[in-house]
Amino acid sequence: HLPDHASFIGVDVNESMLAIARQLAKDLRLSNVRLEKMDAKALSFPDNHFDIVIAPSVLSAMDFPSEGFQEMVRVVKKGG
């Protein structure tokens, strides 16, 4: 359900989950999706980088969800 005109970056700390996501993106021919191994509480993106941050089931899986939430707020643009 991703629009063709936008680009998407997915992150996960678990390489096996990324492998599943990469295969799914390949199967669905999603050329606008990039997947990277990264910890949600230490994102390598600059401040105010994304228009939108979507994180389904991320915070509930973290030991310290406030750290992940702070990173999401940091990387999303003001008003995002």
Short mmCIF file of N, CA and C in Angstrom, two decimals:
data_model
loop_
_atom_site.label_atom_id
_atom_site.label_comp_id
_atom_site.label_asym_id
_atom_site.label_seq_id
_atom_site.Cartn_x
_atom_site.Cartn_y
_atom_site.Cartn_z
N HIS A 1 0.81 -1.20 0.00
CA HIS A 1 0.00 0.00 0.00
C HIS A 1 0.86 1.26 0.00
N LEU A 2 2.05 1.19 -0.58
CA LEU A 2 2.95 2.33 -0.61
C LEU A 2 2.80 3.09 -1.92
N PRO A 3 2.70 4.41 -1.86
CA PRO A 3 2.58 5.18 -3.10
C PRO A 3 3.87 5.13 -3.92
N ASP A 4 3.73 5.06 -5.22
CA ASP A 4 4.89 4.97 -6.11
C ASP A 4 5.73 6.24 -6.11
N HIS A 5 5.14 7.39 -5.83
CA HIS A 5 5.85 8.66 -5.92
C HIS A 5 6.73 8.96 -4.70
N ALA A 6 6.68 8.15 -3.68
CA ALA A 6 7.45 8.38 -2.46
C ALA A 6 8.55 7.33 -2.32
N SER A 7 9.55 7.66 -1.52
CA SER A 7 10.58 6.67 -1.21
C SER A 7 10.48 6.30 0.27
N PHE A 8 10.90 5.10 0.58
CA PHE A 8 10.74 4.55 1.92
C PHE A 8 12.04 3.92 2.38
N ILE A 9 12.35 4.10 3.66
CA ILE A 9 13.49 3.44 4.28
C ILE A 9 12.97 2.65 5.47
N GLY A 10 13.25 1.37 5.47
CA GLY A 10 12.87 0.51 6.58
C GLY A 10 14.12 0.10 7.34
N VAL A 11 14.03 0.08 8.65
CA VAL A 11 15.17 -0.33 9.47
C VAL A 11 14.74 -1.43 10.43
N ASP A 12 15.69 -2.30 10.72
CA ASP A 12 15.48 -3.34 11.72
C ASP A 12 16.84 -3.74 12.25
N VAL A 13 16.90 -4.09 13.49
CA VAL A 13 18.15 -4.53 14.11
C VAL A 13 18.41 -6.02 13.82
N ASN A 14 17.37 -6.72 13.40
CA ASN A 14 17.42 -8.16 13.18
C ASN A 14 17.64 -8.46 11.69
N GLU A 15 18.78 -9.03 11.37
CA GLU A 15 19.12 -9.31 9.97
C GLU A 15 18.16 -10.31 9.33
N SER A 16 17.65 -11.27 10.08
CA SER A 16 16.73 -12.23 9.49
C SER A 16 15.39 -11.57 9.12
N MET A 17 14.96 -10.60 9.91
CA MET A 17 13.74 -9.86 9.56
C MET A 17 13.97 -8.99 8.32
N LEU A 18 15.16 -8.42 8.22
CA LEU A 18 15.49 -7.64 7.03
C LEU A 18 15.51 -8.52 5.78
N ALA A 19 16.00 -9.73 5.92
CA ALA A 19 16.03 -10.65 4.78
C ALA A 19 14.60 -10.95 4.30
N ILE A 20 13.69 -11.14 5.22
CA ILE A 20 12.29 -11.37 4.86
C ILE A 20 11.72 -10.14 4.17
N ALA A 21 11.99 -8.97 4.72
CA ALA A 21 11.49 -7.72 4.12
C ALA A 21 12.10 -7.49 2.74
N ARG A 22 13.39 -7.79 2.57
CA ARG A 22 14.02 -7.63 1.26
C ARG A 22 13.37 -8.54 0.23
N GLN A 23 13.10 -9.77 0.62
CA GLN A 23 12.46 -10.71 -0.32
C GLN A 23 11.05 -10.24 -0.68
N LEU A 24 10.32 -9.76 0.31
CA LEU A 24 8.97 -9.26 0.06
C LEU A 24 9.00 -8.05 -0.89
N ALA A 25 9.94 -7.12 -0.64
CA ALA A 25 10.07 -5.95 -1.52
C ALA A 25 10.43 -6.39 -2.94
N LYS A 26 11.27 -7.39 -3.04
CA LYS A 26 11.65 -7.92 -4.36
C LYS A 26 10.44 -8.56 -5.04
N ASP A 27 9.73 -9.39 -4.30
CA ASP A 27 8.55 -10.07 -4.85
C ASP A 27 7.49 -9.08 -5.32
N LEU A 28 7.36 -7.97 -4.59
CA LEU A 28 6.37 -6.96 -4.93
C LEU A 28 6.91 -5.91 -5.90
N ARG A 29 8.16 -6.07 -6.28
CA ARG A 29 8.83 -5.15 -7.23
C ARG A 29 8.78 -3.71 -6.74
N LEU A 30 9.13 -3.54 -5.48
CA LEU A 30 9.13 -2.21 -4.87
C LEU A 30 10.52 -1.59 -5.02
N SER A 31 10.69 -0.76 -6.00
CA SER A 31 11.98 -0.12 -6.24
C SER A 31 12.19 1.12 -5.38
N ASN A 32 11.16 1.57 -4.71
CA ASN A 32 11.25 2.78 -3.89
C ASN A 32 11.42 2.47 -2.39
N VAL A 33 11.87 1.25 -2.08
CA VAL A 33 12.07 0.83 -0.70
C VAL A 33 13.53 0.47 -0.49
N ARG A 34 14.12 1.06 0.56
CA ARG A 34 15.50 0.73 0.96
C ARG A 34 15.43 0.19 2.38
N LEU A 35 16.15 -0.88 2.64
CA LEU A 35 16.14 -1.53 3.96
C LEU A 35 17.54 -1.54 4.53
N GLU A 36 17.66 -1.17 5.80
CA GLU A 36 18.97 -1.08 6.44
C GLU A 36 18.93 -1.68 7.84
N LYS A 37 20.06 -2.29 8.22
CA LYS A 37 20.19 -2.80 9.58
C LYS A 37 20.56 -1.64 10.49
N MET A 38 19.71 -1.40 11.48
CA MET A 38 19.91 -0.26 12.35
C MET A 38 19.08 -0.45 13.62
N ASP A 39 19.58 0.06 14.72
CA ASP A 39 18.87 0.03 15.99
C ASP A 39 17.98 1.27 16.08
N ALA A 40 16.72 1.09 16.37
CA ALA A 40 15.76 2.20 16.42
C ALA A 40 16.09 3.23 17.49
N LYS A 41 16.89 2.87 18.47
CA LYS A 41 17.24 3.85 19.49
C LYS A 41 18.56 4.57 19.18
N ALA A 42 19.14 4.29 18.02
CA ALA A 42 20.38 4.96 17.59
C ALA A 42 20.38 5.04 16.07
N LEU A 43 19.45 5.80 15.51
CA LEU A 43 19.32 5.92 14.06
C LEU A 43 20.46 6.76 13.49
N SER A 44 20.96 6.38 12.33
CA SER A 44 22.09 7.09 11.72
C SER A 44 21.64 8.22 10.79
N PHE A 45 20.39 8.57 10.82
CA PHE A 45 19.86 9.63 9.97
C PHE A 45 20.03 10.99 10.67
N PRO A 46 20.16 12.05 9.87
CA PRO A 46 20.28 13.38 10.48
C PRO A 46 18.96 13.86 11.08
N ASP A 47 19.05 14.86 11.91
CA ASP A 47 17.86 15.50 12.47
C ASP A 47 16.97 16.02 11.35
N ASN A 48 15.66 16.00 11.58
CA ASN A 48 14.69 16.59 10.65
C ASN A 48 14.82 16.04 9.23
N HIS A 49 15.00 14.76 9.10
CA HIS A 49 15.28 14.14 7.80
C HIS A 49 14.03 13.65 7.07
N PHE A 50 13.05 13.14 7.79
CA PHE A 50 11.89 12.48 7.19
C PHE A 50 10.62 13.31 7.31
N ASP A 51 9.77 13.21 6.29
CA ASP A 51 8.45 13.84 6.35
C ASP A 51 7.54 13.10 7.32
N ILE A 52 7.67 11.78 7.36
CA ILE A 52 6.81 10.92 8.19
C ILE A 52 7.65 9.78 8.74
N VAL A 53 7.38 9.40 9.97
CA VAL A 53 7.97 8.21 10.56
C VAL A 53 6.82 7.30 10.97
N ILE A 54 6.86 6.08 10.49
CA ILE A 54 5.86 5.08 10.83
C ILE A 54 6.60 3.92 11.50
N ALA A 55 6.14 3.51 12.65
CA ALA A 55 6.86 2.48 13.40
C ALA A 55 5.90 1.49 14.04
N PRO A 56 5.19 0.70 13.24
CA PRO A 56 4.26 -0.27 13.82
C PRO A 56 5.00 -1.37 14.59
N SER A 57 4.57 -1.62 15.77
CA SER A 57 5.10 -2.70 16.62
C SER A 57 6.56 -2.53 17.01
N VAL A 58 7.09 -1.33 16.88
CA VAL A 58 8.50 -1.11 17.23
C VAL A 58 8.65 -0.83 18.72
N LEU A 59 7.96 0.17 19.20
CA LEU A 59 8.14 0.58 20.59
C LEU A 59 7.77 -0.53 21.57
N SER A 60 6.76 -1.30 21.25
CA SER A 60 6.34 -2.37 22.15
C SER A 60 7.37 -3.50 22.24
N ALA A 61 8.29 -3.56 21.30
CA ALA A 61 9.31 -4.61 21.30
C ALA A 61 10.63 -4.15 21.92
N MET A 62 10.68 -2.89 22.34
CA MET A 62 11.93 -2.34 22.88
C MET A 62 11.96 -2.39 24.39
N ASP A 63 13.17 -2.61 24.94
CA ASP A 63 13.35 -2.58 26.39
C ASP A 63 13.10 -1.17 26.95
N PHE A 64 13.54 -0.15 26.21
CA PHE A 64 13.39 1.24 26.62
C PHE A 64 12.74 2.00 25.47
N PRO A 65 11.42 1.89 25.34
CA PRO A 65 10.73 2.50 24.20
C PRO A 65 10.89 4.02 24.13
N SER A 66 11.13 4.67 25.25
CA SER A 66 11.29 6.13 25.21
C SER A 66 12.50 6.52 24.37
N GLU A 67 13.55 5.71 24.36
CA GLU A 67 14.73 5.99 23.54
C GLU A 67 14.39 5.91 22.06
N GLY A 68 13.63 4.92 21.67
CA GLY A 68 13.20 4.80 20.29
C GLY A 68 12.28 5.93 19.89
N PHE A 69 11.39 6.30 20.77
CA PHE A 69 10.47 7.40 20.48
C PHE A 69 11.24 8.71 20.31
N GLN A 70 12.21 8.96 21.16
CA GLN A 70 13.02 10.17 21.05
C GLN A 70 13.75 10.22 19.70
N GLU A 71 14.25 9.09 19.24
CA GLU A 71 14.92 9.05 17.94
C GLU A 71 13.94 9.33 16.81
N MET A 72 12.74 8.79 16.90
CA MET A 72 11.73 9.06 15.87
C MET A 72 11.40 10.54 15.80
N VAL A 73 11.24 11.16 16.94
CA VAL A 73 10.96 12.59 16.99
C VAL A 73 12.13 13.38 16.43
N ARG A 74 13.34 12.95 16.72
CA ARG A 74 14.54 13.65 16.24
C ARG A 74 14.65 13.64 14.71
N VAL A 75 14.35 12.51 14.08
CA VAL A 75 14.57 12.39 12.63
C VAL A 75 13.40 12.87 11.78
N VAL A 76 12.24 13.10 12.38
CA VAL A 76 11.10 13.59 11.60
C VAL A 76 11.11 15.11 11.57
N LYS A 77 10.73 15.66 10.44
CA LYS A 77 10.66 17.12 10.28
C LYS A 77 9.58 17.69 11.18
N LYS A 78 9.75 18.95 11.53
CA LYS A 78 8.76 19.64 12.36
C LYS A 78 7.41 19.59 11.64
N GLY A 79 6.39 19.17 12.37
CA GLY A 79 5.06 19.04 11.80
C GLY A 79 4.82 17.69 11.16
N GLY A 80 5.85 16.85 11.15
CA GLY A 80 5.73 15.51 10.52
C GLY A 80 5.06 14.54 11.44
#
